[in-house]
Coordinates of C-alpha atoms and ligand atoms in Angstrom, one line a residue:
M1 CA 16.5 3.8 11.2
N2 CA 14.5 1.2 9.3
M3 CA 10.8 0.4 9.6
F4 CA 8.3 -2.0 8.0
C5 CA 4.7 -1.1 7.5
Y6 CA 2.3 -2.5 4.9
Q7 CA -1.0 -1.9 6.5
C8 CA -2.6 0.5 4.1
Q9 CA -3.4 0.6 0.4
E10 CA -0.8 3.3 -0.4
T11 CA 2.1 1.3 1.0
A12 CA 5.3 1.9 -0.9
K13 CA 5.5 -0.1 -4.2
G14 CA 2.5 -2.1 -3.0
T15 CA 4.8 -4.1 -0.7
G16 CA 5.8 -2.1 2.3
C17 CA 7.1 1.3 3.6
T18 CA 10.7 0.7 4.8
I19 CA 12.3 4.1 5.2
R20 CA 9.4 6.5 5.7
G21 CA 5.7 6.0 5.3
V22 CA 4.0 7.3 2.1
C23 CA 1.5 8.7 4.7
G24 CA 4.3 10.8 6.2
K25 CA 4.8 8.5 9.3
N26 CA 8.5 8.5 10.1
A27 CA 10.4 5.4 11.1
E28 CA 10.5 6.3 14.8
V29 CA 6.7 6.6 15.0
A30 CA 6.2 3.4 12.9
N31 CA 8.5 1.4 15.2
L32 CA 6.8 2.8 18.4
Q33 CA 3.4 1.8 16.9
D34 CA 4.8 -1.7 16.3
L35 CA 6.0 -1.9 19.9
L36 CA 2.6 -0.6 21.1
I37 CA 0.9 -3.5 19.3
Y38 CA 3.4 -5.9 20.7
A39 CA 2.8 -4.6 24.2
L40 CA -1.0 -5.0 23.6
K41 CA -0.5 -8.6 22.6
G42 CA 1.5 -9.2 25.8
L43 CA -1.1 -7.5 28.0
S44 CA -3.9 -9.5 26.3
K45 CA -1.9 -12.7 27.0
I46 CA -1.8 -11.9 30.7
I47 CA -5.5 -10.9 30.8
V48 CA -6.4 -14.2 29.2
K49 CA -4.1 -16.2 31.5
V50 CA -5.4 -14.4 34.7
G51 CA -8.9 -15.0 33.4
T52 CA -9.9 -11.4 34.1
D53 CA -13.5 -10.5 33.2
A54 CA -13.5 -7.6 30.7
S55 CA -16.2 -5.9 32.6
D56 CA -13.9 -5.6 35.6
I57 CA -11.1 -3.8 33.8
K58 CA -13.0 -1.1 31.9
D59 CA -10.1 1.4 32.3
I60 CA -7.7 -1.1 30.7
S61 CA -10.2 -2.0 27.9
G62 CA -10.6 1.7 27.1
E63 CA -6.9 2.2 26.8
V64 CA -6.5 -0.9 24.7
L65 CA -9.1 0.3 22.2
R66 CA -7.5 3.7 22.1
S67 CA -4.0 2.2 21.6
L68 CA -5.2 0.1 18.7
F69 CA -7.0 3.2 17.2
M70 CA -3.8 5.2 17.5
T71 CA -2.0 2.8 15.2
I72 CA -4.5 3.1 12.4
T73 CA -3.2 4.8 9.3
N74 CA -3.2 8.6 9.6
A75 CA -4.6 8.7 13.1
N76 CA -1.6 9.5 15.2
F77 CA 1.9 10.8 14.2
D78 CA 2.9 11.9 17.7
D79 CA 5.9 9.8 19.0
V80 CA 5.6 11.2 22.5
A81 CA 1.9 10.2 22.8
I82 CA 2.6 6.7 21.5
E83 CA 5.6 6.3 23.9
K84 CA 3.3 7.4 26.7
Q85 CA 0.7 4.8 25.6
I86 CA 3.3 2.0 25.5
R87 CA 4.3 2.8 29.1
K88 CA 0.6 2.9 30.2
I89 CA -0.1 -0.5 28.6
I90 CA 3.1 -2.0 30.1
G91 CA 2.0 -0.6 33.5
F92 CA -1.3 -2.4 33.3
R93 CA 0.4 -5.5 32.2
D94 CA 2.9 -5.6 35.0
K95 CA 0.3 -5.0 37.6
L96 CA -1.8 -8.0 36.3
V97 CA 1.3 -10.2 36.0
K98 CA 1.5 -10.0 39.8
E99 CA -1.8 -12.0 40.0
L100 CA -0.1 -15.0 38.4
P101 CA 1.6 -17.5 40.6
S102 CA 4.7 -17.3 38.5
S103 CA 6.0 -15.3 35.5
A104 CA 8.2 -18.1 34.3
D105 CA 7.5 -19.3 30.7
L106 CA 5.7 -16.1 29.8
H107 CA 6.0 -14.8 26.2
D108 CA 8.5 -12.0 25.8
A109 CA 5.7 -9.6 24.9
A110 CA 4.3 -10.1 28.4
I111 CA 7.5 -9.4 30.2
F112 CA 9.7 -7.0 28.3
K113 CA 10.7 -3.8 30.0
A114 CA 9.9 -0.4 28.5
G115 CA 13.3 1.2 29.3
T116 CA 14.4 4.4 27.7
R117 CA 13.2 5.7 24.3
E118 CA 16.4 4.2 22.7
E119 CA 15.7 0.8 24.3
M120 CA 12.1 0.9 23.1
L121 CA 13.2 1.5 19.6
D122 CA 15.8 -1.3 19.9
K123 CA 13.0 -3.6 21.2
A124 CA 10.7 -2.5 18.4
S125 CA 13.2 -3.7 15.8
S126 CA 12.6 -7.3 17.0
S127 CA 8.9 -7.1 17.6
G128 CA 7.3 -5.8 14.5
V129 CA 5.5 -7.4 11.5
L130 CA 8.6 -9.1 10.2
L131 CA 9.1 -11.0 13.5
T132 CA 6.8 -13.7 12.0
A133 CA 9.1 -15.4 9.5
D134 CA 6.5 -17.5 7.6
E135 CA 5.0 -15.2 5.1
D136 CA 1.5 -16.8 5.1
I137 CA 1.3 -16.9 8.9
R138 CA 2.5 -13.3 8.9
S139 CA -0.1 -12.3 6.3
L140 CA -2.9 -13.9 8.2
R141 CA -1.7 -12.4 11.5
E142 CA -1.6 -9.0 10.0
L143 CA -5.0 -9.4 8.3
I144 CA -6.5 -10.2 11.7
T145 CA -4.5 -7.4 13.4
Y146 CA -5.8 -4.8 11.0
G147 CA -9.3 -6.1 11.3
I148 CA -9.0 -5.8 15.1
K149 CA -7.7 -2.2 14.7
G150 CA -10.8 -1.3 12.7
M151 CA -13.0 -3.0 15.1
A152 CA -11.4 -1.2 18.1
A153 CA -12.1 2.1 16.3
Y154 CA -15.8 1.4 16.0
V155 CA -16.0 0.1 19.6
E156 CA -14.3 3.2 20.9
H157 CA -16.8 5.4 19.3
A158 CA -19.6 3.4 20.8
L159 CA -17.9 3.6 24.2
N160 CA -17.7 7.4 23.9
I161 CA -21.5 7.3 23.7
G162 CA -21.6 5.0 26.8
R163 CA -22.2 1.7 24.9
N164 CA -20.0 -1.2 25.8
S165 CA -19.7 -4.8 25.0
S166 CA -17.7 -7.1 27.2
E167 CA -18.2 -9.8 24.6
I168 CA -16.4 -7.8 21.9
I169 CA -13.7 -6.6 24.2
E170 CA -13.0 -10.2 25.3
F171 CA -12.8 -11.2 21.7
I172 CA -10.2 -8.5 21.1
F173 CA -8.1 -9.7 24.1
D174 CA -8.4 -13.3 23.1
T175 CA -7.4 -12.6 19.5
L176 CA -4.5 -10.3 20.3
A177 CA -3.2 -13.1 22.7
A178 CA -3.7 -15.7 20.0
L179 CA -1.5 -13.7 17.6
L180 CA 1.4 -14.6 19.8
D181 CA 0.6 -18.3 19.6
D182 CA 3.1 -20.1 17.4
S183 CA 1.1 -23.3 17.5
L184 CA -1.7 -21.9 15.5
T185 CA -1.7 -23.1 11.9
A186 CA -2.7 -21.2 8.8
D187 CA -6.0 -23.0 8.9
D188 CA -6.5 -21.9 12.5
L189 CA -5.8 -18.3 11.5
V190 CA -8.2 -18.5 8.5
A191 CA -10.9 -19.5 11.0
L192 CA -9.9 -16.7 13.3
T193 CA -10.1 -14.3 10.4
M194 CA -13.7 -15.3 9.9
R195 CA -14.4 -14.9 13.6
T196 CA -12.9 -11.4 13.4
G197 CA -15.4 -10.7 10.7
E198 CA -18.2 -12.0 12.9
Y199 CA -17.2 -9.7 15.7
G200 CA -16.8 -6.9 13.2
V201 CA -20.5 -7.2 12.5
K202 CA -21.2 -7.1 16.2
A203 CA -19.0 -4.0 16.6
M204 CA -20.7 -2.2 13.8
A205 CA -24.1 -3.1 15.1
L206 CA -23.1 -1.8 18.5
L207 CA -21.9 1.5 17.1
D208 CA -25.1 1.7 15.0
E209 CA -27.2 1.3 18.1
A210 CA -25.1 3.8 20.0
N211 CA -25.3 6.4 17.2
T212 CA -29.0 6.0 16.4
G213 CA -29.9 5.7 20.1
R214 CA -28.3 9.0 20.9
Y215 CA -28.7 11.0 17.7
G216 CA -31.7 9.4 16.0
N217 CA -32.0 7.5 12.7
P218 CA -30.3 9.3 9.8
E219 CA -32.8 10.7 7.3
I220 CA -32.6 12.2 3.8
T221 CA -30.8 15.4 4.1
E222 CA -29.4 18.1 1.8
V223 CA -26.1 19.4 3.1
D224 CA -24.9 22.8 2.0
I225 CA -21.4 22.8 0.6
G226 CA -21.0 26.6 0.3
V227 CA -19.9 29.0 3.1
R228 CA -21.3 31.6 5.3
K229 CA -19.7 34.8 6.5
N230 CA -18.8 33.9 10.1
P231 CA -15.5 32.7 11.5
A232 CA -15.6 28.9 11.7
I233 CA -14.1 25.7 12.9
L234 CA -13.7 22.6 10.7
I235 CA -14.2 19.2 12.3
S236 CA -12.9 16.0 10.8
G237 CA -12.8 12.4 11.6
H238 CA -15.6 10.0 12.8
D239 CA -16.4 10.8 16.4
L240 CA -19.9 12.2 16.8
T241 CA -19.6 12.9 20.5
D242 CA -16.8 15.3 19.8
L243 CA -19.0 17.1 17.2
E244 CA -21.8 17.2 19.7
Q245 CA -19.6 18.9 22.4
L246 CA -18.2 21.3 19.9
L247 CA -21.6 22.3 18.7
E248 CA -22.8 22.8 22.3
Q249 CA -19.8 25.0 23.1
T250 CA -19.9 27.1 19.9
K251 CA -23.7 27.7 20.3
G252 CA -24.4 31.5 20.4
T253 CA -20.7 32.4 20.0
G254 CA -21.0 33.6 16.4
V255 CA -18.6 30.8 15.4
D256 CA -19.9 28.3 12.8
V257 CA -18.9 24.6 12.5
Y258 CA -18.3 22.9 9.2
T259 CA -17.7 19.2 8.8
H260 CA -14.9 17.8 6.7
G261 CA -14.4 14.3 5.2
E262 CA -15.9 11.5 7.2
M263 CA -17.8 13.9 9.5
L264 CA -20.2 14.8 6.6
P265 CA -22.8 12.1 7.6
A266 CA -23.3 13.9 11.0
H267 CA -25.7 16.2 9.1
Y268 CA -28.0 13.3 8.5
Y269 CA -28.8 12.7 12.2
P270 CA -31.9 14.5 13.5
A271 CA -30.1 15.5 16.7
F272 CA -27.6 17.7 14.9
K273 CA -30.2 19.5 12.8
K274 CA -31.1 21.7 15.8
Y275 CA -27.7 23.4 15.7
T276 CA -28.0 26.5 13.5
N277 CA -24.3 26.9 13.8
L278 CA -23.7 23.6 12.0
A279 CA -23.1 25.4 8.7
G280 CA -22.4 22.7 6.2
N281 CA -19.7 20.5 4.8
Y282 CA -16.5 22.0 3.6
G283 CA -14.3 20.2 1.0
N284 CA -13.8 16.6 0.2
A285 CA -12.1 13.4 1.3
W286 CA -9.1 13.5 3.7
W287 CA -6.4 13.7 1.1
K288 CA -7.5 17.0 -0.2
Q289 CA -7.0 18.7 3.2
I290 CA -3.7 20.3 2.3
T291 CA -5.3 22.8 0.0
E292 CA -8.7 22.9 1.7
F293 CA -7.3 23.8 5.1
E294 CA -5.4 26.7 3.5
S295 CA -8.6 28.3 2.2
F296 CA -10.6 27.4 5.3
H297 CA -8.6 29.9 7.4
G298 CA -10.1 28.7 10.8
P299 CA -9.0 26.0 13.3
V300 CA -9.4 22.4 12.4
L301 CA -10.3 19.7 15.0
F302 CA -9.3 16.1 14.2
T303 CA -11.3 13.5 16.1
T304 CA -9.8 10.5 14.4
N305 CA -8.0 9.6 11.1
C306 CA -7.2 10.8 8.5
I307 CA -4.5 13.5 9.2
V308 CA -2.2 14.5 6.4
P309 CA 1.0 16.1 7.8
P310 CA 0.5 19.8 7.3
K311 CA 2.9 21.5 4.9
S312 CA 3.0 25.0 6.5
E313 CA 3.5 26.2 10.1
E314 CA 0.5 28.5 9.7
V315 CA -1.8 25.5 9.1
R316 CA -0.1 23.4 11.8
K317 CA -0.9 26.0 14.4
R318 CA -4.6 25.8 13.5
I319 CA -4.8 22.0 13.9
F320 CA -6.1 20.5 17.1
T321 CA -6.4 16.8 17.9
T322 CA -8.5 14.8 20.4
G323 CA -9.2 11.1 21.2
S324 CA -6.9 8.8 19.3
A325 CA -5.7 11.4 16.9
G326 CA -2.4 13.2 17.4
F327 CA 0.2 15.2 15.6
P328 CA 3.5 16.6 17.0
G329 CA 3.3 20.3 17.7
C330 CA -0.5 20.4 17.6
V331 CA -2.6 21.0 20.8
H332 CA -4.2 17.7 21.9
I333 CA -7.5 18.1 23.9
E334 CA -8.1 15.5 26.6
P335 CA -11.5 14.9 28.3
D336 CA -11.9 15.5 32.0
N337 CA -13.0 12.6 34.3
S338 CA -16.6 12.9 33.2
G339 CA -15.7 12.8 29.5
K340 CA -16.2 16.5 28.9
K341 CA -13.8 18.2 26.5
D342 CA -13.0 21.9 26.8
F343 CA -12.8 23.3 23.2
S344 CA -12.6 26.9 24.3
V345 CA -9.1 27.4 23.0
I346 CA -10.3 26.4 19.5
I347 CA -13.3 28.7 19.7
R348 CA -11.1 31.6 20.8
L349 CA -8.7 31.0 17.9
A350 CA -11.6 30.8 15.5
R351 CA -12.8 34.3 16.5
E352 CA -9.4 35.8 15.7
L353 CA -9.2 34.2 12.2
A354 CA -10.9 35.0 8.9
P355 CA -14.1 33.2 7.8
P356 CA -13.6 30.4 5.2
D357 CA -13.2 31.1 1.5
G358 CA -15.9 29.4 -0.5
I359 CA -14.6 26.6 -2.7
E360 CA -17.9 25.3 -4.1
T361 CA -21.6 26.0 -3.9
G362 CA -24.7 23.8 -3.9
T363 CA -25.8 20.8 -1.8
I364 CA -25.2 17.1 -1.5
T365 CA -27.8 14.6 -0.5
G366 CA -27.3 11.8 1.9
G367 CA -28.9 10.0 4.9
F368 CA -29.7 6.7 3.4
A369 CA -28.8 4.5 6.3
H370 CA -30.8 1.3 6.9
N371 CA -33.8 2.9 8.6
Q372 CA -34.3 5.5 5.8
V373 CA -33.8 3.0 3.0
L374 CA -36.2 0.5 4.6
A375 CA -38.8 3.2 4.9
L376 CA -38.5 3.4 1.1
A377 CA -38.5 -0.4 0.8
D378 CA -41.8 -0.7 -1.1
K379 CA -40.7 1.8 -3.7
V380 CA -37.3 0.1 -4.0
V381 CA -38.8 -3.4 -4.3
E382 CA -41.3 -2.2 -6.9
A383 CA -38.6 -0.6 -8.9
V384 CA -36.6 -3.8 -8.9
K385 CA -39.6 -5.9 -9.8
T386 CA -40.5 -3.6 -12.8
G387 CA -36.9 -3.6 -13.9
A388 CA -36.6 0.2 -13.3
I389 CA -33.6 -0.7 -11.1
R390 CA -31.5 -3.4 -12.7
K391 CA -28.7 -3.6 -10.2
F392 CA -27.2 -2.0 -7.0
F393 CA -23.5 -1.3 -6.8
V394 CA -22.0 -1.2 -3.3
M395 CA -19.1 1.2 -3.7
A396 CA -18.4 1.8 0.0
G397 CA -15.0 2.3 1.5
C398 CA -12.2 4.8 1.5
D399 CA -10.8 7.4 -0.8
G400 CA -7.1 8.0 -1.3
R401 CA -4.5 10.0 -3.2
M402 CA -3.7 7.5 -6.0
K403 CA -4.5 8.7 -9.5
S404 CA -5.8 5.2 -10.2
R405 CA -8.8 6.1 -7.9
E406 CA -10.2 8.2 -10.8
Y407 CA -11.5 4.8 -11.8
Y408 CA -14.3 5.1 -9.3
T409 CA -15.5 8.5 -10.6
E410 CA -15.5 7.1 -14.1
F411 CA -17.2 3.9 -13.0
A412 CA -20.0 5.9 -11.3
E413 CA -20.4 8.1 -14.4
R414 CA -20.5 5.2 -16.8
L415 CA -22.9 3.0 -14.9
P416 CA -26.2 2.6 -16.8
Q417 CA -29.1 4.8 -15.7
D418 CA -31.0 1.8 -14.3
T419 CA -28.4 1.2 -11.6
I420 CA -28.1 2.6 -8.0
I421 CA -24.9 3.2 -6.1
L422 CA -25.0 2.3 -2.4
T423 CA -22.1 4.0 -0.6
A424 CA -20.6 4.7 2.8
G425 CA -17.2 6.0 3.9
C426 CA -15.1 8.7 2.3
A427 CA -15.0 6.7 -1.0
K428 CA -18.2 8.6 -1.8
Y429 CA -16.4 11.9 -2.6
R430 CA -15.3 10.3 -5.9
Y431 CA -18.9 10.6 -7.1
N432 CA -21.2 12.2 -4.6
K433 CA -21.1 15.6 -6.4
L434 CA -21.9 14.2 -9.9
K435 CA -25.3 14.8 -11.3
L436 CA -26.3 11.2 -11.6
G437 CA -30.1 11.7 -11.4
D438 CA -32.7 9.5 -9.8
I439 CA -34.9 6.5 -10.6
G440 CA -38.5 7.4 -9.8
G441 CA -37.4 9.7 -7.1
I442 CA -34.8 7.4 -5.6
P443 CA -31.4 9.1 -6.0
R444 CA -28.8 7.1 -7.9
V445 CA -26.2 7.6 -5.2
L446 CA -27.5 6.5 -1.8
D447 CA -25.1 7.6 0.9
A448 CA -25.5 5.6 4.1
G449 CA -22.9 7.5 6.1
Q450 CA -19.4 6.9 7.4
C451 CA -17.3 3.8 6.8
N452 CA -18.7 2.2 9.9
D453 CA -22.2 2.7 8.4
S454 CA -21.3 0.1 5.9
Y455 CA -23.2 -2.0 8.5
S456 CA -26.3 -0.3 7.1
L457 CA -25.6 -1.7 3.7
A458 CA -25.4 -5.2 5.1
V459 CA -28.7 -4.6 6.9
I460 CA -30.3 -3.4 3.7
A461 CA -29.0 -6.4 1.7
T462 CA -30.2 -8.8 4.4
K463 CA -33.6 -7.2 4.4
L464 CA -33.9 -7.3 0.6
K465 CA -32.9 -11.0 0.7
E466 CA -35.8 -11.5 3.0
V467 CA -38.3 -9.5 1.0
F468 CA -37.4 -11.3 -2.2
G469 CA -37.5 -14.7 -0.4
L470 CA -34.0 -15.6 -1.4
D471 CA -31.9 -18.3 0.3
D472 CA -28.6 -16.7 -0.5
I473 CA -27.5 -13.0 -0.2
N474 CA -25.5 -13.5 -3.4
K475 CA -28.6 -14.0 -5.4
L476 CA -29.6 -10.4 -4.9
P477 CA -28.9 -8.0 -7.8
I478 CA -26.1 -6.4 -5.8
A479 CA -22.5 -6.1 -7.0
Y480 CA -19.6 -5.1 -4.6
N481 CA -16.9 -2.8 -6.0
I482 CA -15.2 -1.6 -2.8
A483 CA -12.4 0.9 -2.5
W484 CA -10.1 0.5 0.5
Y485 CA -7.3 2.5 2.1
E486 CA -6.9 1.8 5.8
Q487 CA -7.8 -0.8 8.5
K488 CA -11.4 0.2 9.1
A489 CA -12.1 -1.0 5.5
V490 CA -10.4 -4.3 6.5
I491 CA -12.9 -4.9 9.2
V492 CA -15.8 -4.0 6.8
L493 CA -14.4 -6.5 4.3
L494 CA -14.1 -9.2 6.9
A495 CA -17.6 -8.5 8.1
L496 CA -19.0 -8.8 4.6
L497 CA -17.1 -12.1 4.1
Y498 CA -18.5 -13.4 7.4
L499 CA -22.0 -12.5 6.2
G500 CA -21.4 -14.7 3.2
V501 CA -21.0 -12.0 0.5
K502 CA -19.0 -13.3 -2.4
N503 CA -17.3 -11.9 -5.5
I504 CA -16.2 -8.6 -3.8
H505 CA -14.0 -6.5 -6.1
L506 CA -11.4 -4.6 -4.1
G507 CA -9.3 -1.7 -5.4
P508 CA -7.6 0.2 -6.5
T509 CA -5.0 -2.4 -5.6
L510 CA -5.2 -5.6 -3.5
P511 CA -3.6 -5.4 -0.1
G512 CA 0.2 -5.7 0.0
F513 CA -0.1 -7.7 3.2
L514 CA -1.8 -10.6 1.4
S515 CA 0.8 -13.2 0.7
P516 CA 0.3 -15.1 -2.6
N517 CA -1.2 -18.1 -0.8
V518 CA -3.5 -16.0 1.4
G519 CA -4.6 -14.1 -1.6
K520 CA -5.3 -17.4 -3.3
I521 CA -7.5 -18.5 -0.4
L522 CA -9.5 -15.3 -0.6
I523 CA -9.9 -15.6 -4.4
E524 CA -10.9 -19.3 -4.3
K525 CA -13.1 -19.3 -1.2
F526 CA -14.7 -15.9 -1.6
G527 CA -14.2 -14.9 -5.2
I528 CA -12.4 -11.7 -4.2
A529 CA -11.0 -9.9 -7.2
G530 CA -9.2 -6.7 -8.0
I531 CA -10.4 -4.1 -10.5
G532 CA -9.8 -3.9 -14.2
T533 CA -10.8 -1.2 -16.7
V534 CA -14.1 0.6 -16.1
E535 CA -15.6 -0.9 -19.3
E536 CA -14.5 -4.4 -18.6
D537 CA -15.7 -4.3 -15.0
I538 CA -19.1 -2.8 -15.8
E539 CA -19.7 -5.4 -18.4
L540 CA -18.5 -8.2 -16.0
F541 CA -20.7 -7.0 -13.2
L542 CA -23.8 -6.6 -15.4
S543 CA -23.4 -10.0 -16.9
K544 CA -23.6 -11.8 -13.5
Ligands
SF4_601 FE1 3.1 3.1 4.6 FE2 0.5 3.0 4.9 FE3 2.1 2.1 6.8 FE4 1.9 4.7 6.3 S1 0.2 3.4 7.1 S2 3.7 3.6 6.7 S3 1.7 4.6 4.0 S4 1.9 1.2 4.8
SF3_602 FE1 -11.8 7.6 5.0 FE2 -9.5 7.9 6.3 FE3 -11.1 5.1 5.4 FE4 -13.8 6.2 7.3 S1 -11.2 9.1 6.6 S2 -13.1 5.9 5.4 S3 -9.8 6.6 4.7

């Protein structure tokens, strides 16, 4: 069976995974994910045609967001769960089609039948990425699709906290439907790409409001990276409501909870500080989980991406998933009708297992989201005016396995002492444990939080522009050297482009889904560039 996927930075040969994903996704899962996206486009077409108000179909919107999230790199490897989701989406679609006077002239995506698994796979072979023959149109359609996937992830987190936005959901439906429209030209799709960035900003703002509304504004926090003696559960991914429920349910049980990867920034929120069983952060970015899960010994709960297929049966038995995450053979925990999740099976297992082995000691400091940085604004502005801070480097984004990502550690180490790194996302693990010092009490690495908290960096830049009385965000002493891996980074990139940020450097490689012409547009219109050597790049950034 063949497949075609080029949505992430680690895509095979930089052009596309065709036999099996570098991420471990097999062809069956890849093809089912393609079919799920095709079904979502068909459903969206019908929703737009019927003129249904997003606020009237909350159950459908929730499943659409979840479906999109399930196709994000390293979120869900479970073929059975994806097949189930396709059937659900087709069920919604077929119910809505009945509201149309006629189903004649509808796009195939709006009428195809699910059939058996075999038939689904057969259908997937003619509904994936390569269905669009023109490489520029394909490139733009996929750029938008990946942006929408990232946006959906952020909106789903907000939804879990009870925050919704019909406006954003309607944009997602309209855009998915538009991706089936063969009359749209490359120019139309470039415009839609910008609109996707605009809604990306709205989605990140929505999630920021949801998170800070529920858990308070992140504040400067030192997070322990050592271990205690109790049995423990490791929680990974981005969903704070899952962490909240797990902390509530482990309270007083003698079981500690450690964060992994992108869950680290949870420690920065005031609301989580009251849990004495929130022990610290264990390990590093997602791709190091193979060895780190071995030494952790206890159960691991994945709330979202990034799952790396476990190498041993022993570890697989300790992995649990929830939300959009999934892995075959691992227990998946669903919420009840009120959204409550029962994690007792994980807690029971934790009690039977050994406590984690320590892999490092000390602390890391974070919590520099917009509110905290703006509280330090006077100090920051003064440091810029006196020249104590020469430049800020936004180094947000993702981490990944490629050796070439050592560039980011070296880049951080070699930056002059009068520069500050602003970070968010798991990219931070490349330099957040280095001893880079501070400038007049301001740490040289300011961690705003998860990848979605890149929004904070945009808020900070906008505020600084105002304070310095500048008419253009690009006149600020801020350089952008962003690392990307999956589709949440794509929506962050589109959001920054929408906000007018120019000359973003993207690495360690440029996306394989950019056709030469689309790449040219991004270079000419926005000054997007790749990375070079550390020396050349630092010189280039400082000369601007
Ligand atoms: Fe390949 Fe990335 Fe797609 Fe996985 S998500 S199949 S590694 S392009
Ligand atoms: Fe990381 Fe997967 Fe993107 Fe949220 S956890 S930034 S890669």
